[in-house]
Amino acid sequence: MTSRSYKASGKYTFGGVLLLLLGGLLGGFGLGAAYIYLLGIVANMLLRCLVVVGFVAIMSGWMVFLVRTAKIRNTRVVLLISSIVLLLTWYSSWVFYILLVFDSWQRGLSEVWSYHFQFPLLLKRWAELFIDPKMVVESMAEILPFGFVAINGQQLKDIPLLITWVIEFVILFFGPLYQVVYRAGCLFDEEKQIWLPVKEEWTIKYVDEYREIRNGLRRRDTLPLENALKEISFYQIQGQESYAIMEFYRKGSYIGPYVTITNVKAVQAGPRKLAHRAITVIKKLYIGAELAAEIYDRIERGYKMNEK
């Protein structure tokens, strides 16, 4: 049995990067436009917050889907391309915002919706303004002293509106970016060429030999670990003060080749008080898919027998 901890391979393809970039921009521009138009008609602060949360959730989910579809295992590439996508999405939403505000001032808010439903004309005007960042900045500066939508009866303008824009940018940019880097960083099985997005935890008996296992792995001796894995077949005894948690990484019914074992040791924290201290025995260690599936089945059978 080889013993190596999981480390992302850093692999990616040009086609995968292109998919993430173009797919992200396509989804981001459309979602950004929908976001602006929703905020244009929603004046209640709570509902506006829900729109912001919805944007972050949907954009995050879309970007994670693209990263996994493109099979990009390089965090730096994901971070770079996602940052470009999110910055351009934010900039595009500004362009839509400017068009909405100025058209509302000229035509009235009641007429602007039918005017903006002329999609070819809207996209043409959007493209012309998109490639003119100087005009975008000047237009936003022109909106700032007057504001646009009254929130809970209060017209936001000047410094309060500027602060709102800054906070909005931080949430809309860093929210999805964190989610993409964090959620897209799940384990990838290079042999099967699939992601292992589901982490499943089982509570088992405390692993007494954890020092021997860790020392053995440092010496590249896997025998203590192999012996411990062969004995893992017991669920946690109810009321047991110290226990261990074994984590498997899977996709559907397929159990991936990596496992994590964490001891949770009960220590005396007072006359009548126990505290628990986590001790990592192994972390995302490769043991092979066959052995991982065998251990998983043994633990699962042990739980089922206990339930009977």
Short mmCIF file of C-alpha atoms in Angstrom, two decimals:
data_model
loop_
_atom_site.label_atom_id
_atom_site.label_comp_id
_atom_site.label_asym_id
_atom_site.label_seq_id
_atom_site.Cartn_x
_atom_site.Cartn_y
_atom_site.Cartn_z
CA MET A 1 0.00 0.00 0.00
CA THR A 2 1.42 3.38 -0.99
CA SER A 3 1.10 6.16 1.56
CA ARG A 4 0.79 9.66 0.23
CA SER A 5 -1.46 12.48 1.29
CA TYR A 6 -3.70 14.09 -1.28
CA LYS A 7 -2.27 17.01 -3.18
CA ALA A 8 -3.98 18.59 -6.14
CA SER A 9 -2.11 17.79 -9.32
CA GLY A 10 -2.35 21.37 -10.58
CA LYS A 11 -3.42 20.10 -14.01
CA TYR A 12 -5.68 22.01 -16.37
CA THR A 13 -6.25 22.32 -20.09
CA PHE A 14 -6.57 25.33 -22.36
CA GLY A 15 -10.05 24.18 -23.31
CA GLY A 16 -11.02 23.94 -19.65
CA VAL A 17 -9.77 27.45 -18.91
CA LEU A 18 -11.64 28.77 -21.97
CA LEU A 19 -14.82 27.04 -20.79
CA LEU A 20 -14.51 28.61 -17.34
CA LEU A 21 -13.83 32.07 -18.78
CA LEU A 22 -16.49 32.17 -21.50
CA GLY A 23 -19.09 30.21 -19.54
CA GLY A 24 -18.50 32.38 -16.49
CA LEU A 25 -18.84 35.61 -18.49
CA LEU A 26 -21.98 34.40 -20.26
CA GLY A 27 -23.67 33.42 -17.01
CA GLY A 28 -22.28 36.43 -15.13
CA PHE A 29 -23.46 39.02 -17.64
CA GLY A 30 -26.96 37.54 -17.75
CA LEU A 31 -27.18 37.15 -13.98
CA GLY A 32 -25.75 40.64 -13.44
CA ALA A 33 -28.43 42.15 -15.68
CA ALA A 34 -31.19 40.28 -13.84
CA TYR A 35 -29.69 41.44 -10.54
CA ILE A 36 -29.76 45.12 -11.57
CA TYR A 37 -33.33 45.00 -12.87
CA LEU A 38 -34.55 43.27 -9.70
CA LEU A 39 -32.92 45.93 -7.54
CA GLY A 40 -34.53 48.53 -9.78
CA ILE A 41 -38.01 47.46 -8.71
CA VAL A 42 -37.39 46.25 -5.13
CA ALA A 43 -37.42 49.03 -2.54
CA ASN A 44 -37.66 46.91 0.62
CA MET A 45 -34.26 46.48 2.33
CA LEU A 46 -34.91 42.88 3.37
CA LEU A 47 -35.91 41.87 -0.15
CA ARG A 48 -32.88 43.66 -1.60
CA CYS A 49 -30.65 41.68 0.78
CA LEU A 50 -32.29 38.47 -0.44
CA VAL A 51 -31.54 39.49 -4.04
CA VAL A 52 -27.88 40.00 -3.12
CA VAL A 53 -27.70 36.63 -1.35
CA GLY A 54 -29.41 34.98 -4.30
CA PHE A 55 -26.87 36.45 -6.74
CA VAL A 56 -23.94 35.21 -4.65
CA ALA A 57 -25.46 31.72 -4.31
CA ILE A 58 -26.35 31.30 -8.00
CA MET A 59 -23.11 32.80 -9.31
CA SER A 60 -21.07 30.65 -6.91
CA GLY A 61 -22.91 27.50 -7.94
CA TRP A 62 -22.48 28.28 -11.64
CA MET A 63 -18.74 28.91 -11.30
CA VAL A 64 -18.19 25.76 -9.23
CA PHE A 65 -20.10 23.77 -11.87
CA LEU A 66 -17.84 25.17 -14.60
CA VAL A 67 -14.63 24.48 -12.63
CA ARG A 68 -15.64 20.87 -12.05
CA THR A 69 -16.84 20.39 -15.62
CA ALA A 70 -13.56 21.81 -16.93
CA LYS A 71 -11.60 19.62 -14.46
CA ILE A 72 -9.29 22.44 -13.41
CA ARG A 73 -7.20 21.27 -10.45
CA ASN A 74 -5.03 24.36 -10.18
CA THR A 75 -6.12 26.78 -7.46
CA ARG A 76 -4.15 29.70 -8.90
CA VAL A 77 -5.78 29.30 -12.30
CA VAL A 78 -9.23 29.04 -10.72
CA LEU A 79 -8.52 32.14 -8.62
CA LEU A 80 -7.24 34.15 -11.60
CA ILE A 81 -10.00 33.27 -14.08
CA SER A 82 -12.75 33.57 -11.46
CA SER A 83 -11.46 37.03 -10.47
CA ILE A 84 -11.53 38.18 -14.10
CA VAL A 85 -15.05 36.83 -14.56
CA LEU A 86 -16.38 38.42 -11.39
CA LEU A 87 -14.76 41.80 -12.08
CA LEU A 88 -16.20 41.92 -15.60
CA THR A 89 -19.58 40.74 -14.28
CA TRP A 90 -19.58 43.59 -11.75
CA TYR A 91 -18.53 46.08 -14.45
CA SER A 92 -21.23 44.79 -16.82
CA SER A 93 -23.88 45.15 -14.13
CA TRP A 94 -22.79 48.78 -13.71
CA VAL A 95 -23.38 49.33 -17.43
CA PHE A 96 -26.91 47.91 -17.14
CA TYR A 97 -27.45 50.06 -14.04
CA ILE A 98 -26.43 53.23 -15.91
CA LEU A 99 -28.76 52.44 -18.81
CA LEU A 100 -31.64 51.77 -16.41
CA VAL A 101 -31.11 54.97 -14.42
CA PHE A 102 -30.65 57.36 -17.35
CA ASP A 103 -33.54 55.85 -19.32
CA SER A 104 -35.74 56.13 -16.22
CA TRP A 105 -34.83 59.80 -15.85
CA GLN A 106 -35.62 60.48 -19.51
CA ARG A 107 -38.67 58.27 -20.05
CA GLY A 108 -40.00 57.55 -16.57
CA LEU A 109 -39.70 54.27 -14.71
CA SER A 110 -43.08 53.04 -15.96
CA GLU A 111 -41.99 53.16 -19.60
CA VAL A 112 -38.40 52.00 -19.27
CA TRP A 113 -39.28 48.30 -18.96
CA SER A 114 -40.95 48.05 -22.35
CA TYR A 115 -38.08 50.05 -23.86
CA HIS A 116 -35.48 47.68 -22.39
CA PHE A 117 -37.36 44.63 -23.67
CA GLN A 118 -36.12 45.60 -27.13
CA PHE A 119 -33.16 43.27 -26.66
CA PRO A 120 -31.18 43.97 -29.88
CA LEU A 121 -31.22 47.70 -29.15
CA LEU A 122 -30.44 47.16 -25.46
CA LEU A 123 -27.46 44.90 -26.23
CA LYS A 124 -26.13 47.38 -28.80
CA ARG A 125 -26.26 50.24 -26.29
CA TRP A 126 -24.77 48.00 -23.60
CA ALA A 127 -21.83 47.04 -25.86
CA GLU A 128 -21.15 50.68 -26.82
CA LEU A 129 -21.03 51.74 -23.17
CA PHE A 130 -19.14 48.61 -22.03
CA ILE A 131 -16.12 49.46 -24.18
CA ASP A 132 -16.02 53.03 -22.85
CA PRO A 133 -14.91 52.78 -19.18
CA LYS A 134 -14.35 56.54 -18.99
CA MET A 135 -18.01 57.15 -19.80
CA VAL A 136 -19.04 54.48 -17.27
CA VAL A 137 -17.12 56.20 -14.46
CA GLU A 138 -18.46 59.63 -15.42
CA SER A 139 -22.03 58.30 -15.55
CA MET A 140 -21.74 56.72 -12.10
CA ALA A 141 -20.36 60.01 -10.77
CA GLU A 142 -23.36 61.78 -12.29
CA ILE A 143 -25.80 59.37 -10.59
CA LEU A 144 -24.10 59.68 -7.18
CA PRO A 145 -25.53 63.09 -6.08
CA PHE A 146 -29.11 62.11 -6.93
CA GLY A 147 -29.41 58.38 -6.30
CA PHE A 148 -32.04 56.26 -7.95
CA VAL A 149 -34.21 53.99 -5.80
CA ALA A 150 -35.62 54.95 -2.42
CA ILE A 151 -34.96 52.16 0.09
CA ASN A 152 -37.58 51.92 2.84
CA GLY A 153 -38.63 55.45 1.93
CA GLN A 154 -35.10 56.89 2.15
CA GLN A 155 -33.32 58.12 -0.99
CA LEU A 156 -29.69 56.97 -0.94
CA LYS A 157 -27.28 59.48 -2.48
CA ASP A 158 -23.82 61.00 -2.07
CA ILE A 159 -21.62 59.34 0.58
CA PRO A 160 -24.23 56.80 1.83
CA LEU A 161 -24.80 55.65 -1.75
CA LEU A 162 -21.04 55.40 -2.39
CA ILE A 163 -20.59 53.33 0.78
CA THR A 164 -23.45 51.08 -0.37
CA TRP A 165 -21.72 50.57 -3.74
CA VAL A 166 -18.44 49.65 -2.02
CA ILE A 167 -20.13 47.16 0.33
CA GLU A 168 -22.07 45.72 -2.60
CA PHE A 169 -18.86 45.21 -4.59
CA VAL A 170 -17.13 43.46 -1.69
CA ILE A 171 -20.06 41.05 -1.25
CA LEU A 172 -20.65 40.38 -4.96
CA PHE A 173 -16.95 39.87 -5.72
CA PHE A 174 -15.44 38.16 -2.70
CA GLY A 175 -18.54 36.11 -1.82
CA PRO A 176 -18.57 34.03 -5.02
CA LEU A 177 -14.75 34.03 -5.22
CA TYR A 178 -14.41 32.44 -1.78
CA GLN A 179 -17.12 29.90 -2.54
CA VAL A 180 -15.54 28.93 -5.86
CA VAL A 181 -12.04 28.44 -4.47
CA TYR A 182 -13.32 26.65 -1.34
CA ARG A 183 -15.99 24.41 -2.89
CA ALA A 184 -14.16 23.67 -6.14
CA GLY A 185 -11.17 22.48 -4.15
CA CYS A 186 -12.64 19.06 -3.38
CA LEU A 187 -10.60 15.93 -4.03
CA PHE A 188 -10.02 14.72 -7.58
CA ASP A 189 -9.36 11.07 -8.38
CA GLU A 190 -6.71 11.17 -11.10
CA GLU A 191 -7.13 7.47 -11.88
CA LYS A 192 -10.88 7.71 -12.49
CA GLN A 193 -10.74 11.35 -13.68
CA ILE A 194 -13.66 12.34 -11.46
CA TRP A 195 -14.24 14.75 -8.60
CA LEU A 196 -15.12 13.40 -5.17
CA PRO A 197 -17.48 16.17 -3.98
CA VAL A 198 -19.13 14.32 -1.07
CA LYS A 199 -17.35 13.98 2.27
CA GLU A 200 -18.97 11.34 4.47
CA GLU A 201 -18.11 10.94 8.15
CA TRP A 202 -18.46 7.83 10.31
CA THR A 203 -17.88 7.72 14.06
CA ILE A 204 -15.71 4.74 15.05
CA LYS A 205 -13.78 3.56 18.08
CA TYR A 206 -10.81 5.58 19.28
CA VAL A 207 -7.63 4.59 17.42
CA ASP A 208 -5.18 3.76 20.19
CA GLU A 209 -2.22 3.18 17.87
CA TYR A 210 -2.28 6.65 16.35
CA ARG A 211 1.30 7.47 17.44
CA GLU A 212 2.64 4.29 15.87
CA ILE A 213 0.70 5.01 12.69
CA ARG A 214 2.02 8.55 12.33
CA ASN A 215 5.61 7.58 13.22
CA GLY A 216 5.43 4.67 10.80
CA LEU A 217 4.23 6.91 7.95
CA ARG A 218 7.11 9.30 8.62
CA ARG A 219 9.48 6.30 8.21
CA ARG A 220 7.48 5.23 5.12
CA ASP A 221 6.43 2.13 7.07
CA THR A 222 2.75 1.46 6.34
CA LEU A 223 2.43 -1.69 8.47
CA PRO A 224 0.99 0.04 11.60
CA LEU A 225 -1.62 1.76 9.42
CA GLU A 226 -2.48 -1.45 7.56
CA ASN A 227 -2.96 -3.33 10.84
CA ALA A 228 -5.15 -0.54 12.24
CA LEU A 229 -7.28 -0.40 9.09
CA LYS A 230 -7.87 -4.15 9.20
CA GLU A 231 -9.25 -3.81 12.73
CA ILE A 232 -11.60 -0.93 11.97
CA SER A 233 -15.00 -2.57 12.03
CA PHE A 234 -16.64 -1.14 15.13
CA TYR A 235 -19.08 1.72 15.46
CA GLN A 236 -18.64 4.10 18.38
CA ILE A 237 -19.97 2.66 21.65
CA GLN A 238 -22.79 4.86 22.91
CA GLY A 239 -21.58 7.09 25.72
CA GLN A 240 -17.93 6.48 24.85
CA GLU A 241 -15.96 9.53 25.95
CA SER A 242 -13.13 9.28 23.39
CA TYR A 243 -13.85 8.31 19.81
CA ALA A 244 -12.58 8.74 16.27
CA ILE A 245 -14.08 10.09 13.06
CA MET A 246 -13.29 8.46 9.74
CA GLU A 247 -13.96 10.45 6.58
CA PHE A 248 -14.49 9.02 3.11
CA TYR A 249 -14.59 10.99 -0.13
CA ARG A 250 -17.03 9.79 -2.73
CA LYS A 251 -19.12 10.41 -5.79
CA GLY A 252 -22.40 8.52 -5.88
CA SER A 253 -21.70 4.91 -4.93
CA TYR A 254 -18.00 5.17 -5.77
CA ILE A 255 -15.75 5.43 -2.70
CA GLY A 256 -12.56 7.34 -3.49
CA PRO A 257 -9.08 6.12 -2.53
CA TYR A 258 -8.46 8.71 0.21
CA VAL A 259 -9.43 8.63 3.89
CA THR A 260 -9.02 10.86 6.93
CA ILE A 261 -9.00 9.64 10.53
CA THR A 262 -9.29 12.09 13.44
CA ASN A 263 -9.17 11.00 17.07
CA VAL A 264 -11.40 12.98 19.43
CA LYS A 265 -9.84 12.50 22.84
CA ALA A 266 -11.73 13.27 26.05
CA VAL A 267 -9.62 15.23 28.54
CA GLN A 268 -10.42 16.40 32.04
CA ALA A 269 -11.21 20.11 31.94
CA GLY A 270 -12.52 20.45 35.50
CA PRO A 271 -13.81 18.43 38.47
CA ARG A 272 -16.94 17.40 36.58
CA LYS A 273 -16.21 18.61 33.08
CA LEU A 274 -14.78 16.89 30.01
CA ALA A 275 -13.34 18.63 26.97
CA HIS A 276 -12.55 17.03 23.63
CA ARG A 277 -9.29 17.50 21.75
CA ALA A 278 -9.00 16.57 18.08
CA ILE A 279 -5.87 14.67 16.99
CA THR A 280 -5.40 14.06 13.27
CA VAL A 281 -4.13 10.54 12.72
CA ILE A 282 -4.07 10.63 8.91
CA LYS A 283 -5.38 13.33 6.58
CA LYS A 284 -6.63 12.63 3.04
CA LEU A 285 -4.23 9.69 2.79
CA TYR A 286 -4.21 7.47 -0.29
CA ILE A 287 -5.00 3.85 0.62
CA GLY A 288 -6.52 2.75 -2.69
CA ALA A 289 -10.15 2.67 -3.74
CA GLU A 290 -10.50 -1.07 -3.13
CA LEU A 291 -9.34 -0.93 0.50
CA ALA A 292 -11.33 2.26 1.16
CA ALA A 293 -14.51 0.60 -0.14
CA GLU A 294 -13.83 -2.51 1.96
CA ILE A 295 -13.40 -0.48 5.17
CA TYR A 296 -16.49 1.57 4.33
CA ASP A 297 -18.55 -1.61 3.93
CA ARG A 298 -17.28 -3.03 7.24
CA ILE A 299 -18.18 0.13 9.14
CA GLU A 300 -21.58 0.37 7.44
CA ARG A 301 -22.36 -3.28 8.28
CA GLY A 302 -21.33 -2.67 11.88
CA TYR A 303 -23.80 0.20 12.17
CA LYS A 304 -26.59 -1.84 10.60
CA MET A 305 -25.99 -4.73 12.98
CA ASN A 306 -26.10 -2.34 15.92
CA GLU A 307 -29.42 -0.89 14.76
CA LYS A 308 -30.96 -4.37 14.78
#
